[in-house]
N, CA, C and O atoms as a GROMACS GRO file, in nm:
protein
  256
    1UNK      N    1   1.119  -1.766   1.115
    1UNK     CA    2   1.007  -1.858   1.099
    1UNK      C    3   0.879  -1.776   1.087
    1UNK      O    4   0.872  -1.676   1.159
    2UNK      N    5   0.770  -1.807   1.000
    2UNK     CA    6   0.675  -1.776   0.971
    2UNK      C    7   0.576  -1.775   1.054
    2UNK      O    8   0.561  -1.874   1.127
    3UNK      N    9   0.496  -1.677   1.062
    3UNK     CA   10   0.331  -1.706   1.160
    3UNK      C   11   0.267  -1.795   1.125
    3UNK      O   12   0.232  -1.821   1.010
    4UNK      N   13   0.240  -1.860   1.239
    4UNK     CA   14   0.105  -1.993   1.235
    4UNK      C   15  -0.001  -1.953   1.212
    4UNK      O   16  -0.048  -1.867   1.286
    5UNK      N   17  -0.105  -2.019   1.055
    5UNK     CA   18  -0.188  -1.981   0.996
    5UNK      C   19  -0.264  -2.076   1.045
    5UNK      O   20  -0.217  -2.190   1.050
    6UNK      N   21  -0.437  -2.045   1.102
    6UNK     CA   22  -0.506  -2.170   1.106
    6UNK      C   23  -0.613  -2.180   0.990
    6UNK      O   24  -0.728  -2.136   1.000
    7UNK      N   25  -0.567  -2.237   0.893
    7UNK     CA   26  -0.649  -2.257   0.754
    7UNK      C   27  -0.802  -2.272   0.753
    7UNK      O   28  -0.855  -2.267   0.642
    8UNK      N   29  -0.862  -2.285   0.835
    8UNK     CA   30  -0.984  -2.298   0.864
    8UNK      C   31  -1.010  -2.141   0.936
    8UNK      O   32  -1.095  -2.060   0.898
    9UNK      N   33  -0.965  -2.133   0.990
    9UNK     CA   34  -0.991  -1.958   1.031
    9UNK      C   35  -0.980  -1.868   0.910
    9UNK      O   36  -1.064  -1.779   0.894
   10UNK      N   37  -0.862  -1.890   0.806
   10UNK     CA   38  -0.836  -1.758   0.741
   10UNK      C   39  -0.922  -1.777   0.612
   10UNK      O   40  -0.967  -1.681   0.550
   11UNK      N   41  -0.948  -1.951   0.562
   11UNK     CA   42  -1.105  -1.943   0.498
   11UNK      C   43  -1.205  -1.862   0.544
   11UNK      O   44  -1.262  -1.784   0.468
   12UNK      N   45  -1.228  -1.870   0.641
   12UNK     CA   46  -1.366  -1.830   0.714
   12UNK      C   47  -1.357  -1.661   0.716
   12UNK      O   48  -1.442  -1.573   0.712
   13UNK      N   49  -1.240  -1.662   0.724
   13UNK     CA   50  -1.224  -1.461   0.740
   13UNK      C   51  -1.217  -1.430   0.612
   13UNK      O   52  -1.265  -1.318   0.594
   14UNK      N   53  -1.174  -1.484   0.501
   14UNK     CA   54  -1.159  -1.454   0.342
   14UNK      C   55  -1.276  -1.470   0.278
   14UNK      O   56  -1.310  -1.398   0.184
   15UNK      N   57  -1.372  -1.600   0.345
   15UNK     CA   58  -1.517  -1.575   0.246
   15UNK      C   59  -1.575  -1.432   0.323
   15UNK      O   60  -1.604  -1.340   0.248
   16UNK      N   61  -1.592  -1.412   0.467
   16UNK     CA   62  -1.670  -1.325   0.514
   16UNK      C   63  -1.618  -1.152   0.472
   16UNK      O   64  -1.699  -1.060   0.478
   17UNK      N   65  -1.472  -1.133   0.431
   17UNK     CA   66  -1.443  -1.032   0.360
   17UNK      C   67  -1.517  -1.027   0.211
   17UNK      O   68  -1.518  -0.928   0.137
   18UNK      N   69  -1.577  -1.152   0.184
   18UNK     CA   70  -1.573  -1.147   0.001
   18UNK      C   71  -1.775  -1.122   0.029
   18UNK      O   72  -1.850  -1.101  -0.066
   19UNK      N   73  -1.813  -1.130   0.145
   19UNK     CA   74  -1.936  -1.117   0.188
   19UNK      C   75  -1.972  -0.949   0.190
   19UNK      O   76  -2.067  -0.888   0.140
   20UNK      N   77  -1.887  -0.915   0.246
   20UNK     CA   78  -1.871  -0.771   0.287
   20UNK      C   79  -1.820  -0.679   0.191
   20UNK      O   80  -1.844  -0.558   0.185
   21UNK      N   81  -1.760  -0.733   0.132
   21UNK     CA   82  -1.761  -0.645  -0.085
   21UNK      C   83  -1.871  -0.697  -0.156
   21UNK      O   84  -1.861  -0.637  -0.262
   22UNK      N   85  -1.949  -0.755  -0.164
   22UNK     CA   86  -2.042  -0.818  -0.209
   22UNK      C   87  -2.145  -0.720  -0.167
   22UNK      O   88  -2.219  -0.659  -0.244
   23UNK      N   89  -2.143  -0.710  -0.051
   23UNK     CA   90  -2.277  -0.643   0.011
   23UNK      C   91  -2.309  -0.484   0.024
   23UNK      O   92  -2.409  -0.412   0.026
   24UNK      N   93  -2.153  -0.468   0.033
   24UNK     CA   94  -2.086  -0.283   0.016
   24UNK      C   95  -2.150  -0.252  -0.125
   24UNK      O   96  -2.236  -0.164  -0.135
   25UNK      N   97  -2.110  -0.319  -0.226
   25UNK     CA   98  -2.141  -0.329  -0.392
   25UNK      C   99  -2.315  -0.343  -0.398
   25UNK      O  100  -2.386  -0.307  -0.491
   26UNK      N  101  -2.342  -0.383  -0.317
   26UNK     CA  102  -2.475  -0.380  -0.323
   26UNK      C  103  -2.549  -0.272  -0.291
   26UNK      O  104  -2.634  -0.219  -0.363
   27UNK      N  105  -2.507  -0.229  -0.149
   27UNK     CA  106  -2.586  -0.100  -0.117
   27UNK      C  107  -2.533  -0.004  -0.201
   27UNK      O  108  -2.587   0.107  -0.195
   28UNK      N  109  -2.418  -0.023  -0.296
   28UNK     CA  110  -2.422   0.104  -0.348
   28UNK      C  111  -2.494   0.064  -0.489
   28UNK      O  112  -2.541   0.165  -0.541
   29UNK      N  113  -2.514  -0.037  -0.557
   29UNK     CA  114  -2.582  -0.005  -0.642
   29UNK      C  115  -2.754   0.004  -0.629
   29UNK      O  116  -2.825   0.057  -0.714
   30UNK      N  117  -2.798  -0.050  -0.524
   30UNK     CA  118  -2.991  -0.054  -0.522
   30UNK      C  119  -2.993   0.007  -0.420
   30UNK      O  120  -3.110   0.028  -0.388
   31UNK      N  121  -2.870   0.075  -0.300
   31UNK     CA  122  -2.951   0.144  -0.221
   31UNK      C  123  -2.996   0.313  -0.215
   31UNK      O  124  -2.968   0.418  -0.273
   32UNK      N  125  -3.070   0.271  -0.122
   32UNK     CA  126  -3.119   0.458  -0.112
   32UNK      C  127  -3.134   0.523   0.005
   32UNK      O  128  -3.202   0.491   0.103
   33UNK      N  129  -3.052   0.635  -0.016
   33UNK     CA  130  -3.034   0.796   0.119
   33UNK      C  131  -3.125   0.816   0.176
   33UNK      O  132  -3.231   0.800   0.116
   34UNK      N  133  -3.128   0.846   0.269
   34UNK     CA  134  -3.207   0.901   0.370
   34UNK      C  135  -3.323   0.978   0.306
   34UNK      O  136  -3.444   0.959   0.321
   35UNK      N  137  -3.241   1.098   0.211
   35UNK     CA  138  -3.323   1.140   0.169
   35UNK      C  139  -3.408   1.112   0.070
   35UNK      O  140  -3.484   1.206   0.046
   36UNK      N  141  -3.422   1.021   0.006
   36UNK     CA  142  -3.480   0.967  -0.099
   36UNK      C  143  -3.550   0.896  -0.073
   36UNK      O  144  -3.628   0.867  -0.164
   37UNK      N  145  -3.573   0.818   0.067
   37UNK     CA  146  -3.679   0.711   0.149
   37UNK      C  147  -3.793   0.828   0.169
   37UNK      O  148  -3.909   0.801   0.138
   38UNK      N  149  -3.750   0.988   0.232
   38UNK     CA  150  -3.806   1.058   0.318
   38UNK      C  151  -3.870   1.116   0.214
   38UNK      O  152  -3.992   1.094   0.217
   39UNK      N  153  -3.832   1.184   0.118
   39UNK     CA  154  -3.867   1.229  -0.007
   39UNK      C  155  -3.969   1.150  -0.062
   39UNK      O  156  -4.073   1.214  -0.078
   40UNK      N  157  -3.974   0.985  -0.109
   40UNK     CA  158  -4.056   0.909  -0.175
   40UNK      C  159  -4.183   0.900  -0.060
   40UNK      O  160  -4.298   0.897  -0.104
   41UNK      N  161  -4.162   0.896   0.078
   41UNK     CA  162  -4.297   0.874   0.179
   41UNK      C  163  -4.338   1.025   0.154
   41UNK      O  164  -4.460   1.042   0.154
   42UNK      N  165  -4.285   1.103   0.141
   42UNK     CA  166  -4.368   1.232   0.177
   42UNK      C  167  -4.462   1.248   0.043
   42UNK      O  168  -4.573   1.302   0.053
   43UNK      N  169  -4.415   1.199  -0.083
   43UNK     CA  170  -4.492   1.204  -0.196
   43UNK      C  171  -4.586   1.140  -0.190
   43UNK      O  172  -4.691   1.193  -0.227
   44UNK      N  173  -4.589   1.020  -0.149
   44UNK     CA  174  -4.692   0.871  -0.148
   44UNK      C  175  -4.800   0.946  -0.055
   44UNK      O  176  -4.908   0.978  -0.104
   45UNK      N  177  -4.768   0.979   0.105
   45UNK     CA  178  -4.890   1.050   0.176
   45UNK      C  179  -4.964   1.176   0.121
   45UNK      O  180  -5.083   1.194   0.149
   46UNK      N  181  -4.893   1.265   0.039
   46UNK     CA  182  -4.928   1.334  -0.061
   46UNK      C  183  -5.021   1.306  -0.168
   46UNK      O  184  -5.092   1.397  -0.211
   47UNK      N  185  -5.028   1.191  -0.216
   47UNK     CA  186  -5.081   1.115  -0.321
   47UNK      C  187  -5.210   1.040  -0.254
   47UNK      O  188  -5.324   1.029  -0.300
   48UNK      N  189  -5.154   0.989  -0.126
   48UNK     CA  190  -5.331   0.931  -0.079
   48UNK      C  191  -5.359   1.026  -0.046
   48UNK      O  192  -5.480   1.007  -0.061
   49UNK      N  193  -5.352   1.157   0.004
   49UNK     CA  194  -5.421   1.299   0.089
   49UNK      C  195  -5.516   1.321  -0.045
   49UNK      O  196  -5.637   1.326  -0.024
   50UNK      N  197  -5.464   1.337  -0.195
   50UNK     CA  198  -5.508   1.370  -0.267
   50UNK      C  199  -5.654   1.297  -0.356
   50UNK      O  200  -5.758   1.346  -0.400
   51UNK      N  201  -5.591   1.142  -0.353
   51UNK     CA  202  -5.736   1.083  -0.318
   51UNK      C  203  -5.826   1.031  -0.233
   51UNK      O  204  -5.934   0.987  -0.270
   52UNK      N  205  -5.790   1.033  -0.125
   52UNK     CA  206  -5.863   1.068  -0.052
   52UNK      C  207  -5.949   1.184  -0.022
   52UNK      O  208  -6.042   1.176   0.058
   53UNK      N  209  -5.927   1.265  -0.072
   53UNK     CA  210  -6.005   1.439  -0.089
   53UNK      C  211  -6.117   1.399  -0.188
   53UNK      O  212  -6.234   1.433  -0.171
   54UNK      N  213  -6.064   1.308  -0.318
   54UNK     CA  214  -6.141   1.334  -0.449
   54UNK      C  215  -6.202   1.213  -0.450
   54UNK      O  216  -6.240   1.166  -0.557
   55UNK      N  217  -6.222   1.130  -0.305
   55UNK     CA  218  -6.299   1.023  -0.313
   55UNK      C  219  -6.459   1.069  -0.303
   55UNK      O  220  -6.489   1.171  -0.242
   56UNK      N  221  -6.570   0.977  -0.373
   56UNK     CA  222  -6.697   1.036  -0.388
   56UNK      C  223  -6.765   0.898  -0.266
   56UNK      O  224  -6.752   0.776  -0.277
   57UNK      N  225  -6.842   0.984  -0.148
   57UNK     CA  226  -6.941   0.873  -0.099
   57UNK      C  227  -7.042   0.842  -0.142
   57UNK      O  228  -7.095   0.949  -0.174
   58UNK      N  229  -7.115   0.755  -0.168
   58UNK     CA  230  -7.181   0.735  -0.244
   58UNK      C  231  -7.290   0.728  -0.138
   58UNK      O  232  -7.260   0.686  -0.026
   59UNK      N  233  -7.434   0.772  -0.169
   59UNK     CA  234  -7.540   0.733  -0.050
   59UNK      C  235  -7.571   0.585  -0.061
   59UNK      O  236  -7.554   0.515  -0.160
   60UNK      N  237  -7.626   0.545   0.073
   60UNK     CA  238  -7.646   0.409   0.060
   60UNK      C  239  -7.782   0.426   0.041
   60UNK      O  240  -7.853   0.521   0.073
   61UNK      N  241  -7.818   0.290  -0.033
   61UNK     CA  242  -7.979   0.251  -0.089
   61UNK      C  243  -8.072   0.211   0.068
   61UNK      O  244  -8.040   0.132   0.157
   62UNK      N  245  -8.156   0.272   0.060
   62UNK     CA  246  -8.230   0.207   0.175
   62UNK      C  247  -8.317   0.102   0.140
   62UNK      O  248  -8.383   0.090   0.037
   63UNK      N  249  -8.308   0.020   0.246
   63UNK     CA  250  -8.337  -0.146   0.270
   63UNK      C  251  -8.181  -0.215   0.196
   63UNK      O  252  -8.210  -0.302   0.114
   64UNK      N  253  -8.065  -0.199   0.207
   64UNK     CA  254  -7.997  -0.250   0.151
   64UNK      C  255  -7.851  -0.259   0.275
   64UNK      O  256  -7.746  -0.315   0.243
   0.00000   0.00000   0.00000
């Protein structure tokens, strides 16, 4: 005799497997490594350091 299946359980475990290839497939196609988060912030603070250096203050007008 066969194992007792509870059809409402093995739905529930078959969509949440089809959740979990879904989502695996995902991080591998749009996600990104460690190093490539760490890499893209270190450029970006790089990039404001740089204007920020080549920003001009401007004097303020007096009475204004």
């Amino acid at each position: 005799m066969g194992d007792l299946v509870n059809l409402r359980q093995a739905r529930k475990q078959r969509a949440r497997d089809e959740k979990e290839r879904l989502a695996a497939e995902n991080r591998k196609r749009f996600g990104r490594g460690k190093l490539e988060r760490t890499r893209e912030a270190a450029e970006h603070r790089r990039k404001e350091a740089v204007l920020d250096g080549a920003r001009i203050d401007r004097p303020e007008k007096p009475g204004a």
